C-alpha cells in the first residue's frame, strides 16, 4: 500500500532544554558534539552525533547510537506528537531541541509528556512565525523568568487555570506548589507581564 502524503503549514516552534532519561540514546551526547539527529523507527531510537574529534584541524567524526526498548523516551514522545525534532545544542546537563508543532495549543501537552519520560524539561522559547518576514515572528523567551515563575505558569496552564471557565483555582495550584495563594498570584502576575511585554513590545 502506498504511503499517504500529508502536508500542513506549521508556524509554532518550541525550543526546549531536555535531560533525557538514562534509557534514551541521547544521553550519550557529549560536550564535543557539534550537531545531532535522531529518528524513531519501529521502537528503535537511532541517534547520530557529529563529534569534533581534534578541535585543532576541525576534524569531524560521526558516532551512531541506537537502542531498542519498549519503554517510552523523548524520541517516542516527539513521534506521538507528529513532530520532527532538531538538536540545536548540547549542554553539560542535556540537549537543546527545536521543534515545529501542529499548533500552539499542544505546547504544554508536549512539555507534560516529555516530563514523564525525561529527567528534566524546560520550555525555553515559543516562536510564532506568521510568515517568512522577521517582523511577523513573535518570540517568547521563557528564560527571562525565574524557575519558580516558569513552574507556576506551566502548572497553571497544564491544570486549565486559563481556560474559560477555569478548571482549577489559585488555591489548588498553590497547594500543589506548597506556597500561599498570594505568593502564587504574585508569581503568575510577574510571569504574565514578561510574556505580554514580549508579545506586545512598545
PDB file of C-alpha atoms in Angstrom:
ATOM      1  CA  UNK A   1       0.000   0.000   0.000  1.00  0.00           C
ATOM      2  CA  UNK A   2       1.492   3.367  -0.971  1.00  0.00           C
ATOM      3  CA  UNK A   3       2.203   5.798   1.832  1.00  0.00           C
ATOM      4  CA  UNK A   4      -0.254   8.628   2.249  1.00  0.00           C
ATOM      5  CA  UNK A   5       1.090  12.070   1.546  1.00  0.00           C
ATOM      6  CA  UNK A   6       0.092  14.739   4.020  1.00  0.00           C
ATOM      7  CA  UNK A   7       1.288  18.307   4.164  1.00  0.00           C
ATOM      8  CA  UNK A   8       0.442  21.152   6.512  1.00  0.00           C
ATOM      9  CA  UNK A   9       1.810  24.570   7.356  1.00  0.00           C
ATOM     10  CA  UNK A  10       3.351  24.879  10.815  1.00  0.00           C
ATOM     11  CA  UNK A  11       4.135  28.237  12.380  1.00  0.00           C
ATOM     12  CA  UNK A  12       4.645  27.414  16.068  1.00  0.00           C
ATOM     13  CA  UNK A  13       8.173  26.492  17.090  1.00  0.00           C
ATOM     14  CA  UNK A  14       9.257  25.481  20.583  1.00  0.00           C
ATOM     15  CA  UNK A  15      12.792  25.400  21.947  1.00  0.00           C
ATOM     16  CA  UNK A  16      13.271  23.021  24.872  1.00  0.00           C
ATOM     17  CA  UNK A  17      16.094  22.030  27.170  1.00  0.00           C
ATOM     18  CA  UNK A  18      15.913  18.307  27.899  1.00  0.00           C
ATOM     19  CA  UNK A  19      17.894  15.990  30.123  1.00  0.00           C
ATOM     20  CA  UNK A  20      16.865  12.576  28.756  1.00  0.00           C
ATOM     21  CA  UNK A  21      16.443   9.553  30.986  1.00  0.00           C
ATOM     22  CA  UNK A  22      19.276   7.027  31.097  1.00  0.00           C
ATOM     23  CA  UNK A  23      17.455   4.648  28.753  1.00  0.00           C
ATOM     24  CA  UNK A  24      17.473   7.179  25.891  1.00  0.00           C
ATOM     25  CA  UNK A  25      20.440   7.064  23.479  1.00  0.00           C
ATOM     26  CA  UNK A  26      20.516  10.858  23.543  1.00  0.00           C
ATOM     27  CA  UNK A  27      22.287  10.589  26.891  1.00  0.00           C
ATOM     28  CA  UNK A  28      25.437   9.567  25.022  1.00  0.00           C
ATOM     29  CA  UNK A  29      25.791  13.103  23.653  1.00  0.00           C
ATOM     30  CA  UNK A  30      28.947  14.771  24.942  1.00  0.00           C
ATOM     31  CA  UNK A  31      30.312  18.304  25.037  1.00  0.00           C
ATOM     32  CA  UNK A  32      32.258  17.758  21.775  1.00  0.00           C
ATOM     33  CA  UNK A  33      29.047  17.169  19.786  1.00  0.00           C
ATOM     34  CA  UNK A  34      28.561  19.876  17.164  1.00  0.00           C
ATOM     35  CA  UNK A  35      25.388  18.517  15.559  1.00  0.00           C
ATOM     36  CA  UNK A  36      22.986  15.636  16.080  1.00  0.00           C
ATOM     37  CA  UNK A  37      19.971  13.963  14.542  1.00  0.00           C
ATOM     38  CA  UNK A  38      17.526  11.482  15.995  1.00  0.00           C
ATOM     39  CA  UNK A  39      14.975   9.123  14.485  1.00  0.00           C
ATOM     40  CA  UNK A  40      12.453   6.672  15.903  1.00  0.00           C
ATOM     41  CA  UNK A  41      11.757   3.634  13.718  1.00  0.00           C
ATOM     42  CA  UNK A  42       9.896   0.509  14.871  1.00  0.00           C
ATOM     43  CA  UNK A  43      10.503   1.299  18.554  1.00  0.00           C
ATOM     44  CA  UNK A  44      14.233   1.688  17.988  1.00  0.00           C
ATOM     45  CA  UNK A  45      15.782   5.070  18.794  1.00  0.00           C
ATOM     46  CA  UNK A  46      18.588   5.975  16.411  1.00  0.00           C
ATOM     47  CA  UNK A  47      20.911   8.914  17.038  1.00  0.00           C
ATOM     48  CA  UNK A  48      23.815  10.218  15.010  1.00  0.00           C
ATOM     49  CA  UNK A  49      26.268  12.641  16.567  1.00  0.00           C
ATOM     50  CA  UNK A  50      28.763  14.768  14.635  1.00  0.00           C
ATOM     51  CA  UNK A  51      31.720  14.983  17.011  1.00  0.00           C
ATOM     52  CA  UNK A  52      34.671  17.383  16.927  1.00  0.00           C
ATOM     53  CA  UNK A  53      37.499  14.879  17.397  1.00  0.00           C
ATOM     54  CA  UNK A  54      40.518  17.175  17.425  1.00  0.00           C
ATOM     55  CA  UNK A  55      39.402  20.769  17.795  1.00  0.00           C
ATOM     56  CA  UNK A  56      42.577  21.971  16.112  1.00  0.00           C
ATOM     57  CA  UNK A  57      42.102  20.924  12.475  1.00  0.00           C
ATOM     58  CA  UNK A  58      38.316  20.779  12.595  1.00  0.00           C
ATOM     59  CA  UNK A  59      38.084  17.016  12.042  1.00  0.00           C
ATOM     60  CA  UNK A  60      34.583  15.632  12.495  1.00  0.00           C
ATOM     61  CA  UNK A  61      33.602  12.025  13.128  1.00  0.00           C
ATOM     62  CA  UNK A  62      30.099  10.559  13.105  1.00  0.00           C
ATOM     63  CA  UNK A  63      29.029   8.361  16.003  1.00  0.00           C
ATOM     64  CA  UNK A  64      25.879   6.259  15.807  1.00  0.00           C
ATOM     65  CA  UNK A  65      23.872   5.155  18.825  1.00  0.00           C
ATOM     66  CA  UNK A  66      20.692   3.109  18.907  1.00  0.00           C
ATOM     67  CA  UNK A  67      18.591   1.374  21.498  1.00  0.00           C
ATOM     68  CA  UNK A  68      15.653  -0.957  21.201  1.00  0.00           C
ATOM     69  CA  UNK A  69      13.283  -0.786  24.140  1.00  0.00           C
ATOM     70  CA  UNK A  70       9.596  -0.879  24.944  1.00  0.00           C
ATOM     71  CA  UNK A  71       9.661   1.992  27.430  1.00  0.00           C
ATOM     72  CA  UNK A  72       8.902   5.444  26.122  1.00  0.00           C
ATOM     73  CA  UNK A  73      11.637   8.058  25.834  1.00  0.00           C
ATOM     74  CA  UNK A  74      11.704  11.568  24.404  1.00  0.00           C
ATOM     75  CA  UNK A  75      12.012  10.141  20.870  1.00  0.00           C
ATOM     76  CA  UNK A  76       8.707   8.316  21.330  1.00  0.00           C
ATOM     77  CA  UNK A  77       7.012  11.455  22.646  1.00  0.00           C
ATOM     78  CA  UNK A  78       8.040  13.558  19.657  1.00  0.00           C
ATOM     79  CA  UNK A  79       6.765  10.819  17.344  1.00  0.00           C
ATOM     80  CA  UNK A  80       3.433  10.685  19.202  1.00  0.00           C
ATOM     81  CA  UNK A  81       3.010  14.422  18.653  1.00  0.00           C
ATOM     82  CA  UNK A  82       3.893  14.038  14.959  1.00  0.00           C
ATOM     83  CA  UNK A  83       6.967  16.246  15.393  1.00  0.00           C
ATOM     84  CA  UNK A  84      10.463  16.147  13.898  1.00  0.00           C
ATOM     85  CA  UNK A  85      12.937  17.470  16.487  1.00  0.00           C
ATOM     86  CA  UNK A  86      16.237  19.128  15.645  1.00  0.00           C
ATOM     87  CA  UNK A  87      19.017  19.060  18.219  1.00  0.00           C
ATOM     88  CA  UNK A  88      20.391  22.594  18.211  1.00  0.00           C
ATOM     89  CA  UNK A  89      22.746  22.367  21.150  1.00  0.00           C
ATOM     90  CA  UNK A  90      24.416  20.065  23.640  1.00  0.00           C
ATOM     91  CA  UNK A  91      24.958  21.210  27.226  1.00  0.00           C
ATOM     92  CA  UNK A  92      26.570  19.595  30.294  1.00  0.00           C
ATOM     93  CA  UNK A  93      23.136  18.700  31.706  1.00  0.00           C
ATOM     94  CA  UNK A  94      21.364  17.746  28.479  1.00  0.00           C
ATOM     95  CA  UNK A  95      20.418  18.838  24.987  1.00  0.00           C
ATOM     96  CA  UNK A  96      18.556  21.749  23.396  1.00  0.00           C
ATOM     97  CA  UNK A  97      15.873  20.780  20.907  1.00  0.00           C
ATOM     98  CA  UNK A  98      13.938  22.875  18.396  1.00  0.00           C
ATOM     99  CA  UNK A  99      10.652  21.527  17.046  1.00  0.00           C
ATOM    100  CA  UNK A 100       7.749  22.789  14.922  1.00  0.00           C
ATOM    101  CA  UNK A 101       4.380  21.907  16.446  1.00  0.00           C
ATOM    102  CA  UNK A 102       0.952  21.289  14.881  1.00  0.00           C
ATOM    103  CA  UNK A 103      -0.300  24.305  16.872  1.00  0.00           C
ATOM    104  CA  UNK A 104       0.413  26.430  19.934  1.00  0.00           C
ATOM    105  CA  UNK A 105      -2.321  24.610  21.842  1.00  0.00           C
ATOM    106  CA  UNK A 106      -0.186  21.445  22.115  1.00  0.00           C
ATOM    107  CA  UNK A 107       2.895  23.129  23.612  1.00  0.00           C
ATOM    108  CA  UNK A 108       2.020  22.334  27.219  1.00  0.00           C
ATOM    109  CA  UNK A 109       0.792  18.839  26.351  1.00  0.00           C
ATOM    110  CA  UNK A 110       4.178  18.121  24.743  1.00  0.00           C
ATOM    111  CA  UNK A 111       6.070  19.503  27.756  1.00  0.00           C
ATOM    112  CA  UNK A 112       3.954  17.408  30.135  1.00  0.00           C
ATOM    113  CA  UNK A 113       4.519  14.234  28.092  1.00  0.00           C
ATOM    114  CA  UNK A 114       8.264  14.866  27.892  1.00  0.00           C
ATOM    115  CA  UNK A 115       8.466  15.374  31.662  1.00  0.00           C
ATOM    116  CA  UNK A 116       7.028  11.879  32.161  1.00  0.00           C
ATOM    117  CA  UNK A 117       9.977  10.261  30.337  1.00  0.00           C
ATOM    118  CA  UNK A 118      12.811  12.740  30.935  1.00  0.00           C
ATOM    119  CA  UNK A 119      14.800  13.720  33.998  1.00  0.00           C
ATOM    120  CA  UNK A 120      14.355  17.436  33.238  1.00  0.00           C
ATOM    121  CA  UNK A 121      12.425  19.517  30.690  1.00  0.00           C
ATOM    122  CA  UNK A 122      12.489  23.315  30.400  1.00  0.00           C
ATOM    123  CA  UNK A 123      10.469  25.202  27.804  1.00  0.00           C
ATOM    124  CA  UNK A 124      12.818  27.993  26.776  1.00  0.00           C
ATOM    125  CA  UNK A 125      11.103  29.736  23.889  1.00  0.00           C
ATOM    126  CA  UNK A 126       7.885  29.755  21.914  1.00  0.00           C
ATOM    127  CA  UNK A 127       8.141  31.301  18.465  1.00  0.00           C
ATOM    128  CA  UNK A 128       5.125  32.152  16.324  1.00  0.00           C
ATOM    129  CA  UNK A 129       6.084  32.644  12.678  1.00  0.00           C
ATOM    130  CA  UNK A 130       3.147  34.060  10.737  1.00  0.00           C
ATOM    131  CA  UNK A 131       5.164  34.289   7.536  1.00  0.00           C
ATOM    132  CA  UNK A 132       8.781  34.390   6.412  1.00  0.00           C
ATOM    133  CA  UNK A 133       9.384  38.044   7.330  1.00  0.00           C
ATOM    134  CA  UNK A 134      11.272  38.553  10.560  1.00  0.00           C
ATOM    135  CA  UNK A 135       8.907  41.379  11.507  1.00  0.00           C
ATOM    136  CA  UNK A 136       5.975  38.979  11.812  1.00  0.00           C
ATOM    137  CA  UNK A 137       7.724  36.480  14.095  1.00  0.00           C
ATOM    138  CA  UNK A 138       6.988  36.655  17.805  1.00  0.00           C
ATOM    139  CA  UNK A 139       9.358  35.015  20.266  1.00  0.00           C
ATOM    140  CA  UNK A 140       8.509  34.386  23.902  1.00  0.00           C
ATOM    141  CA  UNK A 141      11.760  33.913  25.828  1.00  0.00           C
ATOM    142  CA  UNK A 142      10.747  31.979  28.923  1.00  0.00           C
ATOM    143  CA  UNK A 143      14.295  32.037  30.257  1.00  0.00           C
ATOM    144  CA  UNK A 144      13.689  35.655  31.251  1.00  0.00           C
ATOM    145  CA  UNK A 145      11.600  34.206  34.099  1.00  0.00           C
ATOM    146  CA  UNK A 146      12.881  32.610  37.264  1.00  0.00           C
ATOM    147  CA  UNK A 147      12.466  28.845  37.641  1.00  0.00           C
ATOM    148  CA  UNK A 148       9.683  29.419  40.188  1.00  0.00           C
ATOM    149  CA  UNK A 149       7.784  31.813  37.912  1.00  0.00           C
ATOM    150  CA  UNK A 150       8.085  29.442  34.952  1.00  0.00           C
ATOM    151  CA  UNK A 151       6.995  26.480  37.087  1.00  0.00           C
ATOM    152  CA  UNK A 152       3.938  28.369  38.328  1.00  0.00           C
ATOM    153  CA  UNK A 153       2.963  29.400  34.796  1.00  0.00           C
ATOM    154  CA  UNK A 154       3.440  25.893  33.402  1.00  0.00           C
ATOM    155  CA  UNK A 155       1.368  24.364  36.207  1.00  0.00           C
ATOM    156  CA  UNK A 156      -1.408  26.935  35.741  1.00  0.00           C
ATOM    157  CA  UNK A 157      -1.629  26.200  32.015  1.00  0.00           C
ATOM    158  CA  UNK A 158      -1.400  22.422  32.479  1.00  0.00           C
ATOM    159  CA  UNK A 159      -4.206  22.421  35.062  1.00  0.00           C
ATOM    160  CA  UNK A 160      -6.527  24.613  32.973  1.00  0.00           C
ATOM    161  CA  UNK A 161      -6.375  27.769  35.088  1.00  0.00           C
ATOM    162  CA  UNK A 162      -6.581  29.962  31.964  1.00  0.00           C
ATOM    163  CA  UNK A 163      -9.462  28.005  30.407  1.00  0.00           C
ATOM    164  CA  UNK A 164     -12.920  29.571  30.272  1.00  0.00           C
ATOM    165  CA  UNK A 165     -14.330  28.650  32.673  1.00  0.00           C
ATOM    166  CA  UNK A 166     -11.243  27.928  34.746  1.00  0.00           C
ATOM    167  CA  UNK A 167     -10.817  24.253  35.662  1.00  0.00           C
ATOM    168  CA  UNK A 168      -8.767  24.907  38.801  1.00  0.00           C
ATOM    169  CA  UNK A 169      -8.479  27.578  41.464  1.00  0.00           C
ATOM    170  CA  UNK A 170      -5.404  29.511  42.531  1.00  0.00           C
ATOM    171  CA  UNK A 171      -5.656  27.830  45.931  1.00  0.00           C
ATOM    172  CA  UNK A 172      -5.417  24.362  44.373  1.00  0.00           C
ATOM    173  CA  UNK A 173      -2.330  25.268  42.351  1.00  0.00           C
ATOM    174  CA  UNK A 174      -0.759  26.985  45.357  1.00  0.00           C
ATOM    175  CA  UNK A 175      -1.349  23.816  47.370  1.00  0.00           C
ATOM    176  CA  UNK A 176       0.472  21.739  44.733  1.00  0.00           C
ATOM    177  CA  UNK A 177       3.427  24.135  44.932  1.00  0.00           C
ATOM    178  CA  UNK A 178       3.246  24.308  48.738  1.00  0.00           C
ATOM    179  CA  UNK A 179       3.072  28.113  48.736  1.00  0.00           C
ATOM    180  CA  UNK A 180       0.414  30.650  49.683  1.00  0.00           C
ATOM    181  CA  UNK A 181      -2.275  31.797  47.277  1.00  0.00           C
ATOM    182  CA  UNK A 182      -0.842  35.340  47.458  1.00  0.00           C
ATOM    183  CA  UNK A 183       2.681  34.149  46.595  1.00  0.00           C
ATOM    184  CA  UNK A 184       1.337  32.211  43.599  1.00  0.00           C
ATOM    185  CA  UNK A 185      -0.671  35.215  42.428  1.00  0.00           C
ATOM    186  CA  UNK A 186       2.455  37.382  42.517  1.00  0.00           C
ATOM    187  CA  UNK A 187       4.498  34.793  40.607  1.00  0.00           C
ATOM    188  CA  UNK A 188       1.859  34.439  37.917  1.00  0.00           C
ATOM    189  CA  UNK A 189       1.449  38.201  37.592  1.00  0.00           C
ATOM    190  CA  UNK A 190       5.189  38.651  37.057  1.00  0.00           C
ATOM    191  CA  UNK A 191       5.352  35.755  34.579  1.00  0.00           C
ATOM    192  CA  UNK A 192       2.328  37.039  32.660  1.00  0.00           C
ATOM    193  CA  UNK A 193       3.849  40.525  32.478  1.00  0.00           C
ATOM    194  CA  UNK A 194       7.062  39.096  31.000  1.00  0.00           C
ATOM    195  CA  UNK A 195       5.057  37.202  28.374  1.00  0.00           C
ATOM    196  CA  UNK A 196       2.854  40.141  27.409  1.00  0.00           C
ATOM    197  CA  UNK A 197       5.716  42.641  27.164  1.00  0.00           C
ATOM    198  CA  UNK A 198       7.431  40.324  24.687  1.00  0.00           C
ATOM    199  CA  UNK A 199       4.247  39.767  22.676  1.00  0.00           C
ATOM    200  CA  UNK A 200       3.377  43.460  22.534  1.00  0.00           C
ATOM    201  CA  UNK A 201       6.608  45.473  22.696  1.00  0.00           C
ATOM    202  CA  UNK A 202       6.296  49.239  22.822  1.00  0.00           C
TER     203      UNK A 202
END
